[in-house]
């Protein structure tokens, strides 16, 4: 197996158990809902639909970019694709760098379009791979292999610096993103991988034409922890295990610039329940995204595992909306939430 393949396999191994989760909190625990004793809502009529990038999904949840690039990853991607097709929710494949370097790995990504002909599927590439401008042919291969509806660029300087073999030069990532946006006709989403995006970084991304920002803040999977747990890491540095801006801090900070700026905001990093999704929307997010709970459920029980988890979150989200007196997700407001005293 290639070096990238080994690394990707380790990533799933360490994220499915709980040892690679941040100790610092997302911040959602600091909030509670304002209960409505007179909701005047029929639970059966509550709608969980939500629009993102002009498309209506059944539920405000994105399955975050995770895998691809080695043989078993194709099977995981097939399950995620089947699940998202069935539920009408969007998802992203993991970094496509491996298939750009080795064409024989393309099938581990392209399986998703076979399993999910109508789903909203996103390509994925690291910001570092964009330095100097990604070749037109590479952009085309990434998009065509999965008939992508959007491209996700991930920013992960913390993770790279914790990897002994990781990249060290981050000069030119923003120019690379701008170049990518100019060379493609589909929307570009930029996400972190768990250390969060600040308001000043968000402004820079929006200025070059990014359509959607996914904060991927701290409080869920810690990529410093993941990299420090890998046996092949001979220089672990646990002092950075808790580095990152919490998810709620990112949401509050970035939602302040939603007007006059026009963009959509995704809440991710530690989304572990329907409560976290609803709190995210009350704090200004348009959508939520989750990685670790779904890869864990799939590792334990395949497609059924993901379905069971989704059913629980769906029922809980409808229950929360009812208890807040909201007919639909779009009725959620900041006033439905209060800081715990
Ligand atoms: C097994 C695994 C592999 C991942 N690989 C990628 C990747 O290739 N590209 C990417 O943008 N993010 C990747 N991520 C990061 C997630 O998309 C997400 O941003 C991060 O894990 C925080 O979300 P969580 O707390 O719900 O896990 C990966 C996450 C997991 C769990």
PDB file of N, CA, C and O in Angstrom, residues 162-193:
ATOM      1  N   UNK A 162       1.904  18.301  12.345  1.00  0.00           N
ATOM      2  CA  UNK A 162       2.030  17.192  13.289  1.00  0.00           C
ATOM      3  C   UNK A 162       2.511  15.911  12.595  1.00  0.00           C
ATOM      4  O   UNK A 162       2.914  14.962  13.247  1.00  0.00           O
ATOM      5  N   UNK A 163       2.410  15.874  11.262  1.00  0.00           N
ATOM      6  CA  UNK A 163       2.859  14.682  10.509  1.00  0.00           C
ATOM      7  C   UNK A 163       4.351  14.828  10.219  1.00  0.00           C
ATOM      8  O   UNK A 163       4.742  15.824   9.603  1.00  0.00           O
ATOM      9  N   UNK A 164       5.171  13.845  10.615  1.00  0.00           N
ATOM     10  CA  UNK A 164       6.603  13.970  10.282  1.00  0.00           C
ATOM     11  C   UNK A 164       6.809  14.148   8.777  1.00  0.00           C
ATOM     12  O   UNK A 164       7.705  14.864   8.350  1.00  0.00           O
ATOM     13  N   UNK A 165       5.926  13.507   7.967  1.00  0.00           N
ATOM     14  CA  UNK A 165       6.078  13.585   6.507  1.00  0.00           C
ATOM     15  C   UNK A 165       5.204  14.697   5.903  1.00  0.00           C
ATOM     16  O   UNK A 165       5.097  14.823   4.681  1.00  0.00           O
ATOM     17  N   UNK A 166       4.568  15.510   6.790  1.00  0.00           N
ATOM     18  CA  UNK A 166       3.608  16.513   6.305  1.00  0.00           C
ATOM     19  C   UNK A 166       4.254  17.716   5.626  1.00  0.00           C
ATOM     20  O   UNK A 166       5.470  17.931   5.709  1.00  0.00           O
ATOM     21  N   UNK A 167       3.404  18.508   4.948  1.00  0.00           N
ATOM     22  CA  UNK A 167       3.903  19.717   4.288  1.00  0.00           C
ATOM     23  C   UNK A 167       4.237  20.780   5.324  1.00  0.00           C
ATOM     24  O   UNK A 167       3.622  20.844   6.388  1.00  0.00           O
ATOM     25  N   UNK A 168       5.207  21.603   4.979  1.00  0.00           N
ATOM     26  CA  UNK A 168       5.648  22.671   5.888  1.00  0.00           C
ATOM     27  C   UNK A 168       5.468  24.066   5.282  1.00  0.00           C
ATOM     28  O   UNK A 168       5.593  25.065   5.971  1.00  0.00           O
ATOM     29  N   UNK A 169       5.207  24.121   3.996  1.00  0.00           N
ATOM     30  CA  UNK A 169       5.106  25.425   3.319  1.00  0.00           C
ATOM     31  C   UNK A 169       3.643  25.715   2.990  1.00  0.00           C
ATOM     32  O   UNK A 169       3.016  24.975   2.217  1.00  0.00           O
ATOM     33  N   UNK A 170       3.118  26.775   3.582  1.00  0.00           N
ATOM     34  CA  UNK A 170       1.711  27.121   3.358  1.00  0.00           C
ATOM     35  C   UNK A 170       1.568  28.430   2.588  1.00  0.00           C
ATOM     36  O   UNK A 170       0.488  29.020   2.558  1.00  0.00           O
ATOM     37  N   UNK A 171       2.661  28.878   1.968  1.00  0.00           N
ATOM     38  CA  UNK A 171       2.621  30.124   1.192  1.00  0.00           C
ATOM     39  C   UNK A 171       1.978  29.865  -0.155  1.00  0.00           C
ATOM     40  O   UNK A 171       2.440  28.998  -0.912  1.00  0.00           O
ATOM     41  N   UNK A 172       0.942  30.650  -0.469  1.00  0.00           N
ATOM     42  CA  UNK A 172       0.333  30.530  -1.795  1.00  0.00           C
ATOM     43  C   UNK A 172      -0.963  29.732  -1.821  1.00  0.00           C
ATOM     44  O   UNK A 172      -1.518  29.484  -2.892  1.00  0.00           O
ATOM     45  N   UNK A 173      -1.464  29.325  -0.630  1.00  0.00           N
ATOM     46  CA  UNK A 173      -2.713  28.550  -0.601  1.00  0.00           C
ATOM     47  C   UNK A 173      -3.899  29.415  -1.070  1.00  0.00           C
ATOM     48  O   UNK A 173      -4.716  28.982  -1.891  1.00  0.00           O
ATOM     49  N   UNK A 174      -3.961  30.662  -0.563  1.00  0.00           N
ATOM     50  CA  UNK A 174      -5.093  31.536  -0.930  1.00  0.00           C
ATOM     51  C   UNK A 174      -5.103  31.807  -2.439  1.00  0.00           C
ATOM     52  O   UNK A 174      -6.160  31.735  -3.082  1.00  0.00           O
ATOM     53  N   UNK A 175      -3.932  32.082  -3.014  1.00  0.00           N
ATOM     54  CA  UNK A 175      -3.858  32.288  -4.477  1.00  0.00           C
ATOM     55  C   UNK A 175      -4.301  31.021  -5.206  1.00  0.00           C
ATOM     56  O   UNK A 175      -4.966  31.092  -6.240  1.00  0.00           O
ATOM     57  N   UNK A 176      -3.921  29.881  -4.655  1.00  0.00           N
ATOM     58  CA  UNK A 176      -4.298  28.595  -5.264  1.00  0.00           C
ATOM     59  C   UNK A 176      -5.810  28.410  -5.258  1.00  0.00           C
ATOM     60  O   UNK A 176      -6.396  27.896  -6.221  1.00  0.00           O
ATOM     61  N   UNK A 177      -6.458  28.856  -4.174  1.00  0.00           N
ATOM     62  CA  UNK A 177      -7.924  28.737  -4.088  1.00  0.00           C
ATOM     63  C   UNK A 177      -8.560  29.664  -5.136  1.00  0.00           C
ATOM     64  O   UNK A 177      -9.493  29.276  -5.849  1.00  0.00           O
ATOM     65  N   UNK A 178      -8.019  30.880  -5.234  1.00  0.00           N
ATOM     66  CA  UNK A 178      -8.553  31.843  -6.213  1.00  0.00           C
ATOM     67  C   UNK A 178      -8.421  31.284  -7.644  1.00  0.00           C
ATOM     68  O   UNK A 178      -9.351  31.359  -8.452  1.00  0.00           O
ATOM     69  N   UNK A 179      -7.273  30.687  -7.921  1.00  0.00           N
ATOM     70  CA  UNK A 179      -7.016  30.090  -9.243  1.00  0.00           C
ATOM     71  C   UNK A 179      -8.043  28.978  -9.513  1.00  0.00           C
ATOM     72  O   UNK A 179      -8.634  28.895 -10.586  1.00  0.00           O
ATOM     73  N   UNK A 180      -8.269  28.133  -8.507  1.00  0.00           N
ATOM     74  CA  UNK A 180      -9.226  27.025  -8.659  1.00  0.00           C
ATOM     75  C   UNK A 180     -10.623  27.567  -8.977  1.00  0.00           C
ATOM     76  O   UNK A 180     -11.315  27.059  -9.867  1.00  0.00           O
ATOM     77  N   UNK A 181     -11.021  28.612  -8.241  1.00  0.00           N
ATOM     78  CA  UNK A 181     -12.357  29.195  -8.449  1.00  0.00           C
ATOM     79  C   UNK A 181     -12.492  29.722  -9.888  1.00  0.00           C
ATOM     80  O   UNK A 181     -13.530  29.521 -10.539  1.00  0.00           O
ATOM     81  N   UNK A 182     -11.423  30.334 -10.394  1.00  0.00           N
ATOM     82  CA  UNK A 182     -11.467  30.885 -11.764  1.00  0.00           C
ATOM     83  C   UNK A 182     -11.521  29.787 -12.814  1.00  0.00           C
ATOM     84  O   UNK A 182     -12.041  29.989 -13.908  1.00  0.00           O
ATOM     85  N   UNK A 183     -10.953  28.617 -12.492  1.00  0.00           N
ATOM     86  CA  UNK A 183     -10.859  27.538 -13.492  1.00  0.00           C
ATOM     87  C   UNK A 183     -12.054  26.594 -13.478  1.00  0.00           C
ATOM     88  O   UNK A 183     -12.111  25.666 -14.276  1.00  0.00           O
ATOM     89  N   UNK A 184     -12.972  26.768 -12.527  1.00  0.00           N
ATOM     90  CA  UNK A 184     -14.103  25.825 -12.515  1.00  0.00           C
ATOM     91  C   UNK A 184     -15.455  26.558 -12.512  1.00  0.00           C
ATOM     92  O   UNK A 184     -15.537  27.714 -12.110  1.00  0.00           O
ATOM     93  N   UNK A 185     -16.471  25.817 -12.926  1.00  0.00           N
ATOM     94  CA  UNK A 185     -17.802  26.426 -12.979  1.00  0.00           C
ATOM     95  C   UNK A 185     -18.665  25.992 -11.797  1.00  0.00           C
ATOM     96  O   UNK A 185     -19.778  26.476 -11.625  1.00  0.00           O
ATOM     97  N   UNK A 186     -18.151  25.036 -11.012  1.00  0.00           N
ATOM     98  CA  UNK A 186     -18.951  24.586  -9.860  1.00  0.00           C
ATOM     99  C   UNK A 186     -18.488  25.319  -8.587  1.00  0.00           C
ATOM    100  O   UNK A 186     -17.361  25.805  -8.525  1.00  0.00           O
ATOM    101  N   UNK A 187     -19.379  25.400  -7.574  1.00  0.00           N
ATOM    102  CA  UNK A 187     -19.022  26.161  -6.362  1.00  0.00           C
ATOM    103  C   UNK A 187     -17.826  25.572  -5.615  1.00  0.00           C
ATOM    104  O   UNK A 187     -17.612  24.354  -5.654  1.00  0.00           O
ATOM    105  N   UNK A 188     -17.084  26.447  -4.946  1.00  0.00           N
ATOM    106  CA  UNK A 188     -15.961  26.001  -4.120  1.00  0.00           C
ATOM    107  C   UNK A 188     -16.290  26.265  -2.648  1.00  0.00           C
ATOM    108  O   UNK A 188     -16.640  27.389  -2.265  1.00  0.00           O
ATOM    109  N   UNK A 189     -16.202  25.196  -1.876  1.00  0.00           N
ATOM    110  CA  UNK A 189     -16.438  25.246  -0.423  1.00  0.00           C
ATOM    111  C   UNK A 189     -15.060  25.135   0.229  1.00  0.00           C
ATOM    112  O   UNK A 189     -14.239  24.334  -0.213  1.00  0.00           O
ATOM    113  N   UNK A 190     -14.812  25.931   1.270  1.00  0.00           N
ATOM    114  CA  UNK A 190     -13.548  25.750   1.992  1.00  0.00           C
ATOM    115  C   UNK A 190     -13.854  25.333   3.423  1.00  0.00           C
ATOM    116  O   UNK A 190     -14.720  25.914   4.077  1.00  0.00           O
ATOM    117  N   UNK A 191     -13.149  24.306   3.878  1.00  0.00           N
ATOM    118  CA  UNK A 191     -13.324  23.816   5.247  1.00  0.00           C
ATOM    119  C   UNK A 191     -11.970  23.669   5.934  1.00  0.00           C
ATOM    120  O   UNK A 191     -10.945  23.517   5.270  1.00  0.00           O
ATOM    121  N   UNK A 192     -12.016  23.673   7.274  1.00  0.00           N
ATOM    122  CA  UNK A 192     -10.846  23.246   8.045  1.00  0.00           C
ATOM    123  C   UNK A 192     -11.039  21.740   8.272  1.00  0.00           C
ATOM    124  O   UNK A 192     -11.931  21.134   7.669  1.00  0.00           O
ATOM    125  N   UNK A 193     -10.226  21.156   9.137  1.00  0.00           N
ATOM    126  CA  UNK A 193     -10.425  19.732   9.423  1.00  0.00           C
ATOM    127  C   UNK A 193     -10.612  19.501  10.928  1.00  0.00           C
ATOM    128  O   UNK A 193     -10.528  18.382  11.401  1.00  0.00           O
TER     129      UNK A 193
END
